[in-house]
């Protein structure tokens, strides 16, 4: 890049090349910021950029920032209490018996670059007026620029009886939305021989809005191959399948919704639309009617649940949040609407698009580029178009590669060659083999730009 280095590099205060971990050098913080930065308290540890969250966004952004060549040892800090970093798009594959869950995680501490200061702690509160973040330990961390990407909270307490049913190894209730339970989903589905299978999708925001039905399509296909499910006449087959969704449709993008609803009808799956699972009572699912109708109770012999999700309390209760509790950023620049030195992306952000790891391939470079422009007093050039993608497994060996931008407009990488609304084998191998590989080998290292390929 031809950008002028930060003042730190040109100040002459440091002339020898820096090798991480070999120096006690602590740079003075002279980062030029468009926002006046009031001095932080002397007990605070200060960084040029503090990133909250070590998921796909946080790790990718930290490495893209390092690659800009503008940061030295501990200029960047990352805060996350987790021990593990998970490749969550892979949990559907675990539920389908295609992957081992232990292969989809790495120690978070091993993924944070040694040049980045890693606070393995919870965030207690944001104080953007003072440019600080408080940790649960009571310590304060000061910043010049803040990137907020701690993800969304999957709330297993949001549905009465769910926590107990999931924890009970005998109960036929599972979810691919958690590390602890995604392999139980695989076992329940593989062992199921007879009865009513119910798959749910809640009201409200969820990450990867396609996953609740991906796991259903894989289960259906497995049962069909085993002779336990007859799509053309399900009432006579040992297994029946229902999909209860809080949404009025199968998928929020009309093009893909049409195709998925056709598949549902062709395959004899009962659609319970605007039905929101609120409680599990033994083998009965209690479904609230989003359209105001009377509550419905359904017997199940196998239940796959997607819990409700929402912003983490420390985000929701902060001045950074909008009324819905998500970090209130500009849809294009990803800059906070009130605090110019705050940025957000991913599941914790207010961005009105589908929450996926694929979306991070497009959002991370926008945050990085605009943050760097902002500190140099330059206009924010990069504009996020809402790109997100949902590689929808529709059976073993086939994926419908839904890709779209804001307003649910299809934006297909391979659209000139093929119709991505048709499930294909090549997309299946992208989802199952290529994306997990490129994620750990390139994306989190900061060198993968999704549909734009390898960069930097
Ligand atoms: C992608 O880059 C990616 O990350 C590695 C995914 O996995 C989380 C995806 O699901 C998708 C769709 C992309 C986008 C890349 C292409 C080539 C369409």
Short mmCIF file of C-alpha atoms and ligand atoms in Angstrom, two decimals:
data_model
loop_
_atom_site.label_atom_id
_atom_site.label_comp_id
_atom_site.label_asym_id
_atom_site.label_seq_id
_atom_site.Cartn_x
_atom_site.Cartn_y
_atom_site.Cartn_z
CA UNK A 1 0.00 0.00 0.00
CA UNK A 2 1.16 3.52 -0.64
CA UNK A 3 -0.35 4.99 2.50
CA UNK A 4 1.85 7.14 4.73
CA UNK A 5 2.93 5.21 7.81
CA UNK A 6 1.55 6.17 11.18
CA UNK A 7 3.35 8.90 13.08
CA UNK A 8 4.79 6.21 15.30
CA UNK A 9 6.90 4.78 12.49
CA UNK A 10 8.06 8.13 11.13
CA UNK A 11 8.76 9.80 14.47
CA UNK A 12 12.28 8.47 14.62
CA UNK A 13 11.64 7.06 18.06
CA UNK A 14 12.17 3.57 16.72
CA UNK A 15 14.66 2.65 14.07
CA UNK A 16 15.47 -1.02 14.64
CA UNK A 17 13.15 -3.62 13.18
CA UNK A 18 10.73 -4.88 15.72
CA UNK A 19 10.59 -8.56 16.58
CA UNK A 20 7.58 -9.61 18.57
CA UNK A 21 8.29 -10.77 22.07
CA UNK A 22 11.96 -9.68 22.07
CA UNK A 23 11.61 -6.14 23.22
CA UNK A 24 10.30 -4.29 26.20
CA UNK A 25 9.75 -1.25 24.01
CA UNK A 26 6.43 0.42 24.69
CA UNK A 27 5.62 2.94 21.98
CA UNK A 28 4.23 6.30 22.90
CA UNK A 29 0.68 6.56 21.68
CA UNK A 30 0.71 9.29 19.08
CA UNK A 31 -1.93 7.97 16.75
CA UNK A 32 -3.63 10.87 15.00
CA UNK A 33 -7.34 10.53 15.44
CA UNK A 34 -10.20 12.58 14.03
CA UNK A 35 -11.85 12.34 17.42
CA UNK A 36 -10.24 14.23 20.24
CA UNK A 37 -9.08 11.56 22.65
CA UNK A 38 -9.30 12.68 26.24
CA UNK A 39 -6.47 11.29 28.33
CA UNK A 40 -7.32 7.95 29.88
CA UNK A 41 -6.59 7.27 33.52
CA UNK A 42 -2.98 6.43 34.30
CA UNK A 43 -3.90 2.92 35.44
CA UNK A 44 -5.38 2.15 32.03
CA UNK A 45 -3.43 0.20 29.44
CA UNK A 46 -3.66 1.98 26.13
CA UNK A 47 -3.68 0.72 22.58
CA UNK A 48 -4.16 2.30 19.21
CA UNK A 49 -6.86 -0.18 18.29
CA UNK A 50 -8.88 -2.32 20.66
CA UNK A 51 -10.93 -5.13 19.14
CA UNK A 52 -13.70 -6.64 21.25
CA UNK A 53 -14.34 -10.21 20.11
CA UNK A 54 -12.08 -12.98 18.84
CA UNK A 55 -14.49 -14.60 16.42
CA UNK A 56 -14.17 -14.60 12.65
CA UNK A 57 -14.46 -10.79 12.47
CA UNK A 58 -12.09 -9.93 15.32
CA UNK A 59 -9.29 -12.27 14.29
CA UNK A 60 -9.58 -11.38 10.59
CA UNK A 61 -9.58 -7.65 11.31
CA UNK A 62 -6.61 -7.86 13.70
CA UNK A 63 -4.55 -9.60 11.03
CA UNK A 64 -5.63 -7.28 8.24
CA UNK A 65 -4.64 -4.32 10.43
CA UNK A 66 -1.23 -5.90 11.10
CA UNK A 67 -0.77 -6.51 7.38
CA UNK A 68 -1.23 -2.78 6.73
CA UNK A 69 2.26 -2.40 8.21
CA UNK A 70 1.14 0.43 10.43
CA UNK A 71 1.19 -1.26 13.79
CA UNK A 72 3.91 -2.51 16.07
CA UNK A 73 3.90 -4.69 19.16
CA UNK A 74 0.75 -4.24 21.25
CA UNK A 75 -0.56 -1.31 19.23
CA UNK A 76 -3.51 -3.61 18.72
CA UNK A 77 -5.34 -5.39 21.53
CA UNK A 78 -8.03 -8.03 21.35
CA UNK A 79 -10.43 -8.81 24.18
CA UNK A 80 -12.34 -12.11 24.43
CA UNK A 81 -12.96 -14.44 27.39
CA UNK A 82 -13.20 -17.60 25.25
CA UNK A 83 -10.75 -20.48 25.37
CA UNK A 84 -11.67 -21.73 21.90
CA UNK A 85 -12.30 -20.21 18.49
CA UNK A 86 -14.90 -22.24 16.59
CA UNK A 87 -15.59 -22.53 12.88
CA UNK A 88 -19.33 -22.38 13.50
CA UNK A 89 -20.43 -22.80 9.85
CA UNK A 90 -19.12 -26.34 10.27
CA UNK A 91 -21.55 -27.29 13.03
CA UNK A 92 -24.26 -28.08 10.45
CA UNK A 93 -21.81 -30.54 8.90
CA UNK A 94 -21.26 -32.07 12.35
CA UNK A 95 -25.04 -32.46 12.76
CA UNK A 96 -25.10 -34.17 9.38
CA UNK A 97 -22.34 -36.59 10.43
CA UNK A 98 -19.90 -35.11 7.90
CA UNK A 99 -17.33 -33.58 10.28
CA UNK A 100 -15.86 -34.10 13.69
CA UNK A 101 -16.52 -31.12 15.95
CA UNK A 102 -13.04 -31.18 17.47
CA UNK A 103 -11.55 -30.53 14.02
CA UNK A 104 -13.44 -27.24 13.77
CA UNK A 105 -11.89 -25.40 16.70
CA UNK A 106 -8.54 -23.96 17.65
CA UNK A 107 -7.31 -22.42 20.89
CA UNK A 108 -8.11 -18.73 20.64
CA UNK A 109 -4.79 -17.82 22.24
CA UNK A 110 -3.03 -19.61 19.38
CA UNK A 111 -4.98 -17.62 16.79
CA UNK A 112 -4.13 -14.19 18.15
CA UNK A 113 -0.92 -12.93 16.57
CA UNK A 114 1.92 -12.54 19.14
CA UNK A 115 2.14 -8.85 18.23
CA UNK A 116 -1.45 -8.33 19.40
CA UNK A 117 -2.05 -7.90 23.13
CA UNK A 118 -4.61 -10.55 24.09
CA UNK A 119 -6.88 -9.86 27.04
CA UNK A 120 -8.52 -13.23 27.72
CA UNK A 121 -11.27 -11.51 29.73
CA UNK A 122 -14.91 -10.54 29.63
CA UNK A 123 -15.90 -6.98 28.83
CA UNK A 124 -17.88 -5.35 31.61
CA UNK A 125 -18.76 -2.04 29.98
CA UNK A 126 -17.95 0.44 27.24
CA UNK A 127 -17.14 4.06 28.10
CA UNK A 128 -16.77 5.60 24.65
CA UNK A 129 -16.85 9.14 26.08
CA UNK A 130 -13.52 8.27 27.75
CA UNK A 131 -12.25 5.92 25.03
CA UNK A 132 -12.05 3.03 27.43
CA UNK A 133 -13.41 -0.46 27.81
CA UNK A 134 -13.74 -1.94 31.33
CA UNK A 135 -12.98 -5.59 31.86
CA UNK A 136 -14.73 -7.88 34.32
CA UNK A 137 -11.46 -7.84 36.29
CA UNK A 138 -12.00 -4.13 36.95
CA UNK A 139 -9.11 -3.15 34.68
CA UNK A 140 -9.59 -0.50 32.04
CA UNK A 141 -8.24 -0.66 28.53
CA UNK A 142 -7.86 2.59 26.61
CA UNK A 143 -8.04 2.95 22.86
CA UNK A 144 -7.86 5.43 20.04
CA UNK A 145 -10.01 3.27 17.77
CA UNK A 146 -12.46 0.61 18.92
CA UNK A 147 -13.81 -2.29 16.84
CA UNK A 148 -16.80 -4.06 18.38
CA UNK A 149 -17.47 -7.58 17.09
CA UNK A 150 -18.30 -9.93 19.98
CA UNK A 151 -21.05 -11.78 18.11
CA UNK A 152 -24.55 -12.64 19.22
CA UNK A 153 -25.68 -14.55 22.32
CA UNK A 154 -27.35 -17.91 21.64
CA UNK A 155 -29.77 -18.13 24.54
CA UNK A 156 -30.51 -21.73 25.54
CA UNK A 157 -32.73 -20.33 28.33
CA UNK A 158 -35.01 -18.58 25.85
CA UNK A 159 -37.24 -21.66 25.44
CA UNK A 160 -38.72 -23.21 28.59
CA UNK A 161 -37.49 -26.77 29.10
CA UNK A 162 -34.80 -26.56 26.40
CA UNK A 163 -31.76 -26.46 28.66
CA UNK A 164 -32.87 -29.58 30.58
CA UNK A 165 -33.95 -31.51 27.46
CA UNK A 166 -30.69 -30.79 25.65
CA UNK A 167 -28.60 -31.78 28.66
CA UNK A 168 -30.50 -35.08 29.04
CA UNK A 169 -28.71 -37.67 26.88
CA UNK A 170 -31.94 -39.69 26.64
CA UNK A 171 -34.11 -36.81 25.41
CA UNK A 172 -34.48 -36.61 21.61
CA UNK A 173 -33.79 -32.87 21.66
CA UNK A 174 -30.68 -31.28 20.20
CA UNK A 175 -29.29 -28.25 18.39
CA UNK A 176 -26.49 -27.56 15.94
CA UNK A 177 -26.24 -24.06 17.47
CA UNK A 178 -23.81 -25.10 20.21
CA UNK A 179 -20.50 -26.92 20.40
CA UNK A 180 -21.73 -29.12 23.24
CA UNK A 181 -24.86 -30.22 21.43
CA UNK A 182 -24.10 -30.35 17.68
CA UNK A 183 -22.87 -33.95 17.92
CA UNK A 184 -25.98 -34.93 19.89
CA UNK A 185 -27.94 -33.73 16.83
CA UNK A 186 -25.91 -36.10 14.65
CA UNK A 187 -26.57 -39.04 17.01
CA UNK A 188 -30.30 -38.31 17.38
CA UNK A 189 -30.76 -38.05 13.62
CA UNK A 190 -28.70 -41.16 12.81
CA UNK A 191 -30.54 -43.25 15.44
CA UNK A 192 -34.04 -42.08 14.51
CA UNK A 193 -36.22 -44.80 12.97
CA UNK A 194 -39.85 -43.87 13.42
CA UNK A 195 -42.17 -41.03 14.39
CA UNK A 196 -42.61 -37.29 14.11
CA UNK A 197 -39.51 -35.16 13.52
CA UNK A 198 -39.86 -31.46 14.24
CA UNK A 199 -37.32 -28.79 13.24
CA UNK A 200 -37.70 -25.22 14.48
CA UNK A 201 -36.57 -21.72 13.52
CA UNK A 202 -37.33 -18.97 16.09
CA UNK A 203 -38.61 -15.44 15.66
CA UNK A 204 -36.03 -12.68 15.91
CA UNK A 205 -32.47 -12.45 14.67
CA UNK A 206 -30.45 -15.64 14.23
CA UNK A 207 -27.00 -16.22 12.86
CA UNK A 208 -26.99 -18.13 9.60
CA UNK A 209 -30.71 -18.01 8.89
CA UNK A 210 -30.44 -21.03 6.59
CA UNK A 211 -28.94 -23.45 9.12
CA UNK A 212 -32.25 -24.36 10.84
CA UNK A 213 -33.42 -25.92 7.58
CA UNK A 214 -30.02 -27.14 6.34
CA UNK A 215 -29.95 -29.69 9.15
CA UNK A 216 -33.52 -30.71 8.28
CA UNK A 217 -32.64 -31.28 4.61
CA UNK A 218 -29.66 -33.43 5.56
CA UNK A 219 -31.73 -35.47 8.05
CA UNK A 220 -34.49 -35.92 5.46
CA UNK A 221 -32.01 -37.14 2.88
CA UNK A 222 -30.42 -39.59 5.31
CA UNK A 223 -33.80 -41.03 6.31
CA UNK A 224 -34.86 -41.21 2.66
CA UNK A 225 -31.72 -43.16 1.71
CA UNK A 226 -32.37 -45.51 4.64
CA UNK A 227 -35.93 -46.14 3.38
CA UNK A 228 -37.45 -44.47 6.44
CA UNK A 229 -38.89 -41.44 4.66
CA UNK A 230 -40.92 -41.33 1.47
CA UNK A 231 -41.07 -37.77 0.14
CA UNK A 232 -43.92 -38.56 -2.28
CA UNK A 233 -46.11 -40.13 0.40
CA UNK A 234 -44.85 -39.20 3.86
CA UNK A 235 -48.02 -40.24 5.71
CA UNK A 236 -47.24 -43.86 4.89
CA UNK A 237 -43.55 -43.70 5.77
CA UNK A 238 -42.16 -44.50 9.23
CA UNK A 239 -41.01 -40.89 9.67
CA UNK A 240 -42.93 -37.62 9.22
CA UNK A 241 -41.23 -34.22 9.11
CA UNK A 242 -42.46 -30.74 10.09
CA UNK A 243 -40.70 -27.38 9.96
CA UNK A 244 -42.01 -24.84 12.50
CA UNK A 245 -40.71 -21.36 11.81
CA UNK A 246 -41.43 -18.01 13.39
CA UNK A 247 -41.03 -16.52 9.91
CA UNK A 248 -43.80 -16.26 7.31
CA UNK A 249 -41.49 -17.81 4.69
CA UNK A 250 -38.74 -20.42 4.33
CA UNK A 251 -36.05 -17.80 3.62
CA UNK A 252 -35.92 -14.00 3.62
CA UNK A 253 -34.75 -13.59 0.00
CA UNK A 254 -37.63 -14.10 -2.47
CA UNK A 255 -35.56 -15.87 -5.15
CA UNK A 256 -34.25 -18.54 -2.78
CA UNK A 257 -37.47 -18.68 -0.78
CA UNK A 258 -39.40 -19.75 -3.87
CA UNK A 259 -36.98 -22.59 -4.55
CA UNK A 260 -36.87 -23.75 -0.95
CA UNK A 261 -40.62 -23.71 -0.57
CA UNK A 262 -40.89 -25.78 -3.76
CA UNK A 263 -38.45 -28.27 -2.26
CA UNK A 264 -40.48 -28.36 0.95
CA UNK A 265 -43.67 -29.15 -0.96
CA UNK A 266 -42.00 -31.70 -3.27
CA UNK A 267 -40.49 -33.44 -0.27
CA UNK A 268 -43.70 -33.59 1.77
CA UNK A 269 -42.46 -31.49 4.69
CA UNK A 270 -45.24 -29.83 6.66
CA UNK A 271 -44.68 -26.06 6.96
CA UNK A 272 -45.86 -24.44 10.18
CA UNK A 273 -45.24 -20.77 9.40
CA UNK A 274 -45.32 -18.05 12.07
CA UNK A 275 -45.11 -20.78 14.70
CA UNK A 276 -42.53 -19.98 17.37
CA UNK A 277 -41.32 -22.68 19.78
CA UNK A 278 -41.66 -21.29 23.33
CA UNK A 279 -41.61 -24.40 25.53
CA UNK A 280 -40.76 -28.09 25.57
CA UNK A 281 -42.92 -30.26 27.86
CA UNK A 282 -41.71 -33.85 27.66
CA UNK A 283 -42.43 -34.92 24.08
CA UNK A 284 -44.64 -31.92 23.38
CA UNK A 285 -43.54 -28.75 21.65
CA UNK A 286 -45.47 -25.61 22.58
CA UNK A 287 -45.65 -23.20 19.65
CA UNK A 288 -46.80 -19.59 20.00
CA UNK A 289 -48.57 -18.12 16.98
CA UNK A 290 -46.81 -15.02 15.71
CA UNK A 291 -49.98 -14.00 13.82
CA UNK A 292 -51.93 -13.91 17.09
CA UNK A 293 -53.66 -17.26 16.67
CA UNK A 294 -54.09 -19.76 19.46
CA UNK A 295 -51.07 -21.62 20.86
CA UNK A 296 -50.38 -24.96 19.18
CA UNK A 297 -49.10 -28.10 20.91
CA UNK A 298 -47.35 -30.73 18.83
CA UNK A 299 -46.08 -34.17 19.75
CA UNK A 300 -42.54 -34.95 18.60
CA UNK A 301 -40.28 -37.99 18.66
CA UNK A 302 -37.26 -35.99 17.51
CA UNK A 303 -36.83 -32.25 17.99
CA UNK A 304 -34.13 -30.02 16.52
CA UNK A 305 -34.22 -26.61 18.17
CA UNK A 306 -32.74 -23.26 17.22
CA UNK A 307 -32.71 -21.11 20.37
CA UNK A 308 -33.55 -17.43 20.29
CA UNK A 309 -30.59 -15.10 19.96
CA UNK A 310 -29.87 -11.54 20.96
CA UNK A 311 -27.14 -9.04 21.68
CA UNK A 312 -24.81 -9.68 24.60
CA UNK A 313 -25.88 -7.71 27.72
CA UNK A 314 -22.68 -5.64 27.75
CA UNK A 315 -23.48 -4.46 24.22
CA UNK A 316 -27.21 -4.02 24.67
CA UNK A 317 -26.80 -2.05 27.90
CA UNK A 318 -24.19 0.31 26.45
CA UNK A 319 -24.51 3.67 24.79
CA UNK A 320 -23.18 2.06 21.62
CA UNK A 321 -26.42 0.11 21.07
CA UNK A 322 -29.50 0.98 19.05
CA UNK A 323 -32.98 0.24 20.40
CA UNK A 324 -32.70 -3.39 19.34
CA UNK A 325 -29.45 -3.69 21.33
CA UNK A 326 -27.03 -3.97 18.41
CA UNK A 327 -24.04 -1.68 17.84
CA UNK A 328 -25.44 1.22 15.88
CA UNK A 329 -23.23 1.63 12.82
CA UNK A 330 -23.61 3.18 9.39
CA UNK A 331 -24.75 0.54 6.88
CA UNK A 332 -22.12 1.54 4.35
CA UNK A 333 -19.03 2.71 6.26
CA UNK A 334 -19.48 0.52 9.39
CA UNK A 335 -18.56 3.55 11.51
CA UNK A 336 -20.58 4.14 14.68
CA UNK A 337 -23.35 6.69 14.20
CA UNK A 338 -22.35 8.74 17.29
CA UNK A 339 -18.74 7.84 18.10
CA UNK A 340 -16.47 8.31 15.10
CA UNK A 341 -13.67 6.19 16.50
CA UNK A 342 -15.93 3.19 17.04
CA UNK A 343 -16.58 0.55 14.37
CA UNK A 344 -18.61 -2.62 14.35
CA UNK A 345 -19.37 -5.54 12.14
CA UNK A 346 -20.60 -9.10 12.30
CA UNK A 347 -23.41 -10.51 14.38
CA UNK A 348 -23.24 -7.80 17.09
CA UNK A 349 -23.72 -4.98 14.59
CA UNK A 350 -26.94 -3.27 13.52
CA UNK A 351 -26.20 -4.04 9.84
CA UNK A 352 -29.50 -5.06 8.21
CA UNK A 353 -28.19 -8.15 6.52
CA UNK A 354 -28.00 -11.84 7.28
CA UNK A 355 -25.47 -12.68 10.01
CA UNK A 356 -22.88 -15.09 8.53
CA UNK A 357 -19.15 -15.72 8.46
CA UNK A 358 -19.30 -15.12 4.70
CA UNK A 359 -20.50 -11.57 5.41
CA UNK A 360 -17.29 -10.98 7.38
CA UNK A 361 -15.24 -11.54 4.20
CA UNK A 362 -16.83 -8.34 2.89
CA UNK A 363 -17.22 -6.38 6.13
CA UNK A 364 -13.70 -6.81 7.56
CA UNK A 365 -11.88 -5.00 4.71
CA UNK A 366 -14.36 -2.12 4.92
CA UNK A 367 -13.75 -1.68 8.67
CA UNK A 368 -9.98 -1.85 8.18
CA UNK A 369 -9.82 0.52 5.24
CA UNK A 370 -12.19 3.09 6.72
CA UNK A 371 -10.55 2.96 10.15
CA UNK A 372 -7.16 3.62 8.54
CA UNK A 373 -8.60 6.45 6.43
CA UNK A 374 -10.30 7.95 9.45
CA UNK A 375 -7.15 8.18 11.56
CA UNK A 376 -5.43 9.95 8.68
CA UNK A 377 -8.28 12.44 8.42
CA UNK A 378 -9.26 11.11 4.98
CA UNK A 379 -12.79 10.45 3.74
CA UNK A 380 -14.16 6.96 4.23
CA UNK A 381 -13.95 5.36 0.79
CA UNK A 382 -15.06 1.80 1.32
CA UNK A 383 -18.79 1.12 1.32
CA UNK A 384 -20.24 -2.24 2.37
CA UNK A 385 -23.07 -3.36 0.08
CA UNK A 386 -24.61 -5.83 2.54
CA UNK A 387 -22.95 -8.90 0.97
CA UNK A 388 -23.72 -12.10 2.78
CA UNK A 389 -24.08 -15.69 1.77
CA UNK A 390 -25.78 -18.85 2.89
CA UNK A 391 -24.52 -22.07 1.34
CA UNK A 392 -27.76 -24.02 1.82
CA UNK A 393 -27.29 -27.77 2.06
CA UNK A 394 -30.42 -29.21 0.46
CA UNK A 395 -29.25 -32.86 0.54
CA UNK A 396 -26.00 -34.85 0.86
CA UNK A 397 -23.90 -33.76 -2.11
CA UNK A 398 -25.82 -30.58 -3.02
CA UNK A 399 -25.80 -26.93 -1.97
CA UNK A 400 -27.83 -23.93 -3.12
CA UNK A 401 -25.33 -21.07 -2.87
CA UNK A 402 -27.52 -18.14 -1.84
CA UNK A 403 -25.56 -14.87 -2.06
CA UNK A 404 -27.19 -11.50 -1.67
CA UNK A 405 -26.77 -7.86 -0.69
CA UNK A 406 -28.98 -5.32 1.08
CA UNK A 407 -32.72 -5.48 0.33
CA UNK A 408 -32.42 -9.22 -0.34
CA UNK A 409 -31.01 -8.66 -3.83
CA UNK A 410 -29.19 -11.72 -5.22
CA UNK A 411 -25.50 -10.98 -5.87
CA UNK A 412 -24.08 -14.23 -7.15
CA UNK A 413 -20.34 -14.83 -7.61
CA UNK A 414 -20.90 -17.54 -10.20
CA UNK A 415 -24.19 -16.11 -11.49
CA UNK A 416 -22.86 -15.52 -15.01
CA UNK A 417 -22.03 -19.21 -15.32
CA UNK A 418 -24.87 -20.94 -13.50
CA UNK A 419 -28.12 -20.32 -11.65
CA UNK A 420 -27.19 -20.39 -7.98
CA UNK A 421 -30.81 -21.05 -7.01
CA UNK A 422 -30.31 -24.61 -8.25
CA UNK A 423 -28.57 -26.89 -5.74
CA UNK A 424 -25.22 -28.12 -7.12
CA UNK A 425 -22.45 -30.54 -6.26
CA UNK A 426 -19.64 -28.01 -6.85
CA UNK A 427 -21.16 -25.69 -4.22
CA UNK A 428 -21.37 -28.63 -1.81
CA UNK A 429 -17.62 -29.09 -2.04
CA UNK A 430 -17.10 -25.36 -1.55
CA UNK A 431 -19.14 -25.57 1.67
CA UNK A 432 -17.82 -28.87 3.00
CA UNK A 433 -14.18 -28.79 1.96
CA UNK A 434 -13.03 -25.45 0.58
CA UNK A 435 -14.56 -22.88 2.97
CA UNK A 436 -13.33 -24.55 6.19
CA UNK A 437 -9.86 -24.87 4.63
CA UNK A 438 -9.65 -21.32 3.31
CA UNK A 439 -11.08 -20.01 6.60
CA UNK A 440 -8.28 -21.38 8.78
CA UNK A 441 -5.52 -21.05 6.20
CA UNK A 442 -6.30 -17.62 4.74
CA UNK A 443 -9.35 -15.78 6.03
CA UNK A 444 -8.43 -15.50 9.70
CA UNK A 445 -4.87 -14.67 8.65
CA UNK A 446 -6.26 -11.66 6.82
CA UNK A 447 -5.66 -12.74 3.22
CA UNK A 448 -9.07 -13.92 2.00
CA UNK A 449 -11.72 -11.57 0.65
CA UNK A 450 -14.48 -14.11 -0.03
CA UNK A 451 -15.93 -13.69 -3.54
CA UNK A 452 -12.99 -11.38 -4.37
CA UNK A 453 -10.53 -14.19 -3.70
CA UNK A 454 -7.07 -13.81 -2.14
CA UNK A 455 -5.88 -10.29 -1.42
CA UNK A 456 -3.20 -8.40 0.42
C1 LIG B 1 -16.61 -17.40 2.03
O1 LIG B 1 -15.63 -16.76 1.70
C2 LIG B 1 -16.60 -18.15 3.24
O2 LIG B 1 -15.54 -18.08 4.08
C3 LIG B 1 -14.47 -18.83 4.00
C4 LIG B 1 -17.68 -18.93 3.59
O3 LIG B 1 -17.62 -19.70 4.70
C5 LIG B 1 -17.87 -19.20 5.90
C6 LIG B 1 -18.85 -18.93 2.78
O4 LIG B 1 -19.82 -19.59 3.14
C7 LIG B 1 -18.88 -18.16 1.58
C8 LIG B 1 -20.12 -18.20 0.75
C9 LIG B 1 -17.79 -17.40 1.21
C10 LIG B 1 -17.80 -16.56 -0.04
C11 LIG B 1 -16.87 -17.02 -1.11
C12 LIG B 1 -17.21 -17.41 -2.34
C13 LIG B 1 -16.14 -17.88 -3.24
C14 LIG B 1 -18.59 -17.41 -2.86
#
